């Protein structure tokens, strides 16, 4: 934990000329971004699995980091020395303060309370964004899987044309497969698809649980939660965009070849 404390403190000192008393809070955000960058290859690999639970491994690997963050802003001493991080603030609220403590310092609309309300509002926006994207993604995957498994299969004609028309037909079929982009989803049973559809609708709602966690942990840990949750949603949106762009490029090449 002393290594983490030293790293955040050094980052805070680098940012202090620009951000003054909020430099340590910015250092926590920067530290979180560095952690997520290190985990990005795992997140990308998990996304390729095309399941609603994609990203669970990076989430689990962050638990030790979150625990260290929690301890660093909950302990008065670190390594036998006074914890210097506890004296730092985000605007009017100490980074080691909790929501309940802010309630005793002017209520929800006091100087500290407003900082927590801003944090909660930002987390709620990210959670809502995650829930909307999660539901849309689950619905799209379920619809594509149902279409690919329920579509009628026509027997190949004995006198099928070969030339340019044959190539065009093959290209259209390949383009349709790329557009579906469901891979393994097309091979699973209807029961498995239903389970995955339900999970896809429920898992995004878990993001709202971050609000409850942020209300009981130190403000610094709440900043970590906000940053890593926002990163997760933005990362999946970017990966989905790249996937769809690659699929469109494949379709265009097939159409040009036809």
XYZ file of C-alpha atoms in Angstrom:
258
model
C 0.000 0.000 0.000
C 2.921 2.377 0.650
C 3.953 1.983 -3.014
C 0.468 3.053 -4.113
C 0.485 5.969 -1.672
C 3.865 7.105 -2.964
C 2.767 6.851 -6.595
C -0.442 8.844 -6.077
C 1.407 11.420 -3.995
C 4.027 11.899 -6.705
C 1.390 12.220 -9.420
C -0.388 14.769 -7.235
C 2.765 16.821 -6.880
C 3.213 16.887 -10.647
C -0.347 18.138 -11.126
C -0.393 20.553 -8.186
C 0.866 23.630 -10.103
C -2.186 23.352 -12.368
C -4.921 21.902 -10.140
C -3.877 23.165 -6.696
C -5.767 21.371 -3.886
C -7.574 19.027 -6.288
C -4.309 17.679 -7.715
C -4.458 14.435 -5.717
C -8.025 13.777 -6.891
C -6.815 14.203 -10.479
C -3.891 11.883 -9.671
C -6.388 9.189 -8.622
C -8.214 9.559 -11.933
C -4.905 9.366 -13.813
C -3.839 6.314 -11.798
C -7.138 4.611 -12.642
C -6.638 5.348 -16.335
C -3.163 3.786 -16.176
C -4.614 0.658 -14.562
C -7.306 0.375 -17.238
C -4.749 0.875 -20.008
C -2.761 -2.032 -18.593
C -5.922 -4.175 -18.578
C -7.060 -3.120 -22.054
C -5.660 -6.226 -23.837
C -7.724 -8.428 -21.496
C -10.807 -6.289 -22.052
C -10.351 -6.529 -25.804
C -9.980 -10.315 -25.621
C -13.065 -10.577 -23.397
C -15.077 -8.459 -25.842
C -14.262 -10.868 -28.645
C -16.049 -13.558 -26.656
C -19.328 -11.765 -27.562
C -21.073 -12.716 -24.304
C -22.975 -10.429 -21.888
C -20.441 -11.314 -19.179
C -17.499 -10.075 -21.256
C -15.205 -7.942 -19.130
C -15.668 -9.842 -15.855
C -11.993 -10.825 -15.730
C -10.698 -7.223 -15.904
C -13.261 -6.341 -13.229
C -12.002 -9.083 -10.924
C -8.396 -8.042 -11.450
C -9.285 -4.526 -10.318
C -10.576 -5.670 -6.932
C -7.108 -5.683 -5.302
C -6.468 -2.188 -6.679
C -9.777 -0.951 -5.295
C -9.028 -2.551 -1.912
C -5.654 -0.794 -1.755
C -7.341 2.480 -2.702
C -9.924 1.993 0.039
C -7.297 1.226 2.668
C -5.043 4.103 1.616
C -7.800 6.644 2.297
C -9.161 4.935 5.402
C -5.986 4.528 7.466
C -4.502 7.360 9.484
C -1.040 5.798 9.199
C 0.763 4.080 6.338
C 3.967 2.187 7.053
C 4.204 3.737 10.512
C 3.988 7.260 9.093
C 1.135 9.733 8.982
C -0.964 9.240 5.866
C -0.431 12.453 3.913
C -3.183 11.619 1.434
C -5.944 12.152 3.991
C -5.275 15.869 4.058
C -5.952 16.339 0.362
C -9.329 17.437 -1.006
C -11.564 17.500 -4.021
C -12.835 21.069 -3.856
C -14.287 21.310 -0.315
C -14.468 17.587 0.508
C -11.528 15.613 1.969
C -10.631 12.593 -0.133
C -10.911 10.392 2.944
C -14.425 11.642 3.803
C -17.584 9.586 3.392
C -21.126 10.585 2.465
C -22.332 10.153 6.048
C -19.620 12.473 7.291
C -20.537 15.071 4.666
C -24.119 14.972 5.962
C -22.811 16.162 9.300
C -20.934 19.046 7.692
C -23.767 21.107 6.275
C -26.108 18.437 4.934
C -26.543 17.315 1.320
C -26.319 20.869 -0.003
C -23.359 21.912 2.117
C -19.899 22.416 0.649
C -18.925 18.756 1.075
C -22.386 17.438 0.306
C -22.416 19.120 -3.102
C -19.169 17.392 -4.031
C -20.708 14.009 -3.232
C -23.907 14.889 -5.088
C -21.830 15.745 -8.160
C -20.038 12.400 -7.863
C -23.342 10.513 -7.520
C -24.834 12.345 -10.502
C -21.841 11.471 -12.686
C -22.003 7.806 -11.633
C -25.749 7.714 -12.352
C -25.209 9.117 -15.867
C -22.530 6.508 -16.603
C -24.714 3.727 -15.176
C -27.677 4.810 -17.307
C -25.469 4.924 -20.406
C -24.191 1.434 -19.593
C -27.719 0.075 -19.067
C -29.004 1.492 -22.371
C -26.050 0.183 -24.357
C -26.231 -3.190 -22.623
C -29.899 -3.675 -23.425
C -29.436 -2.638 -27.049
C -26.453 -4.949 -27.451
C -28.279 -7.897 -25.888
C -31.339 -7.304 -28.073
C -29.218 -7.046 -31.226
C -27.284 -10.228 -30.456
C -30.469 -12.156 -29.630
C -32.199 -10.955 -32.806
C -29.194 -11.799 -34.987
C -28.840 -15.232 -33.404
C -32.546 -15.975 -33.872
C -32.441 -14.863 -37.503
C -29.370 -16.958 -38.282
C -30.793 -20.121 -36.689
C -34.423 -19.771 -37.850
C -33.753 -18.693 -41.415
C -34.926 -21.170 -44.080
C -32.253 -23.116 -45.872
C -32.824 -23.582 -49.574
C -31.294 -26.577 -51.307
C -28.725 -25.785 -53.902
C -30.093 -25.982 -57.439
C -28.555 -28.431 -59.860
C -28.246 -25.810 -62.534
C -27.109 -22.879 -60.428
C -25.454 -20.163 -62.521
C -21.739 -19.970 -62.099
C -20.214 -16.786 -63.535
C -20.654 -13.340 -62.127
C -24.087 -14.057 -60.657
C -22.709 -17.029 -58.708
C -19.917 -14.936 -57.275
C -22.398 -12.218 -56.351
C -24.653 -14.710 -54.559
C -21.731 -16.105 -52.601
C -20.599 -12.598 -51.698
C -24.087 -11.693 -50.461
C -24.184 -14.770 -48.237
C -20.747 -14.029 -46.812
C -21.717 -10.397 -46.243
C -24.838 -11.464 -44.373
C -22.734 -13.682 -42.140
C -20.322 -10.852 -41.384
C -23.193 -8.506 -40.630
C -24.687 -10.918 -38.126
C -21.412 -11.075 -36.246
C -22.696 -13.588 -33.755
C -20.262 -16.480 -34.249
C -20.840 -18.903 -31.445
C -24.250 -17.387 -30.674
C -25.597 -18.909 -33.876
C -24.665 -22.403 -32.682
C -26.056 -22.385 -29.143
C -29.441 -23.732 -28.237
C -32.593 -21.643 -27.859
C -32.462 -22.117 -24.070
C -28.890 -20.806 -23.926
C -29.837 -17.831 -26.078
C -32.700 -17.025 -23.724
C -30.425 -17.184 -20.684
C -27.875 -14.928 -22.355
C -30.618 -12.502 -23.363
C -31.807 -12.246 -19.753
C -28.271 -11.778 -18.466
C -27.726 -9.072 -21.051
C -30.721 -7.209 -19.648
C -29.781 -7.616 -15.988
C -26.001 -7.187 -15.941
C -26.021 -3.532 -17.125
C -28.293 -2.640 -14.195
C -25.547 -3.716 -11.806
C -23.777 -0.479 -12.710
C -26.299 1.342 -10.515
C -24.923 -0.646 -7.573
C -21.861 1.559 -7.894
C -23.973 4.382 -6.450
C -24.498 2.432 -3.232
C -20.818 1.576 -3.004
C -19.767 5.185 -3.595
C -22.012 6.296 -0.720
C -20.205 4.132 1.854
C -16.561 4.308 0.738
C -14.164 7.264 0.954
C -14.490 9.938 -1.700
C -11.194 8.828 -3.279
C -12.542 5.307 -3.783
C -15.705 6.803 -5.265
C -13.578 8.682 -7.794
C -11.901 5.423 -8.713
C -15.290 3.757 -9.215
C -16.541 6.599 -11.402
C -13.422 6.607 -13.566
C -13.198 2.847 -14.074
C -16.940 2.520 -14.775
C -16.848 5.335 -17.337
C -13.780 3.753 -18.922
C -15.526 0.371 -19.174
C -18.581 1.799 -20.949
C -16.515 3.972 -23.305
C -14.129 1.100 -24.022
C -16.920 -1.292 -24.986
C -18.535 1.401 -27.147
C -15.235 1.940 -28.960
C -14.624 -1.787 -29.433
C -18.161 -2.221 -30.775
C -17.651 0.676 -33.177
C -14.411 -0.855 -34.481
C -16.092 -4.238 -34.888
C -18.997 -2.777 -36.869
C -16.621 -0.713 -39.024
C -14.583 -3.835 -39.851
C -17.770 -5.711 -40.767
C -18.878 -2.887 -43.054
C -15.451 -2.896 -44.712
C -15.762 -6.639 -45.383
C -19.210 -6.148 -46.906
C -17.971 -3.366 -49.144
C -15.050 -5.455 -50.389
C -17.386 -8.377 -51.112
C -19.788 -6.116 -53.011
C -16.938 -4.673 -55.055
C -15.658 -8.162 -55.829
C -19.136 -9.198 -56.969
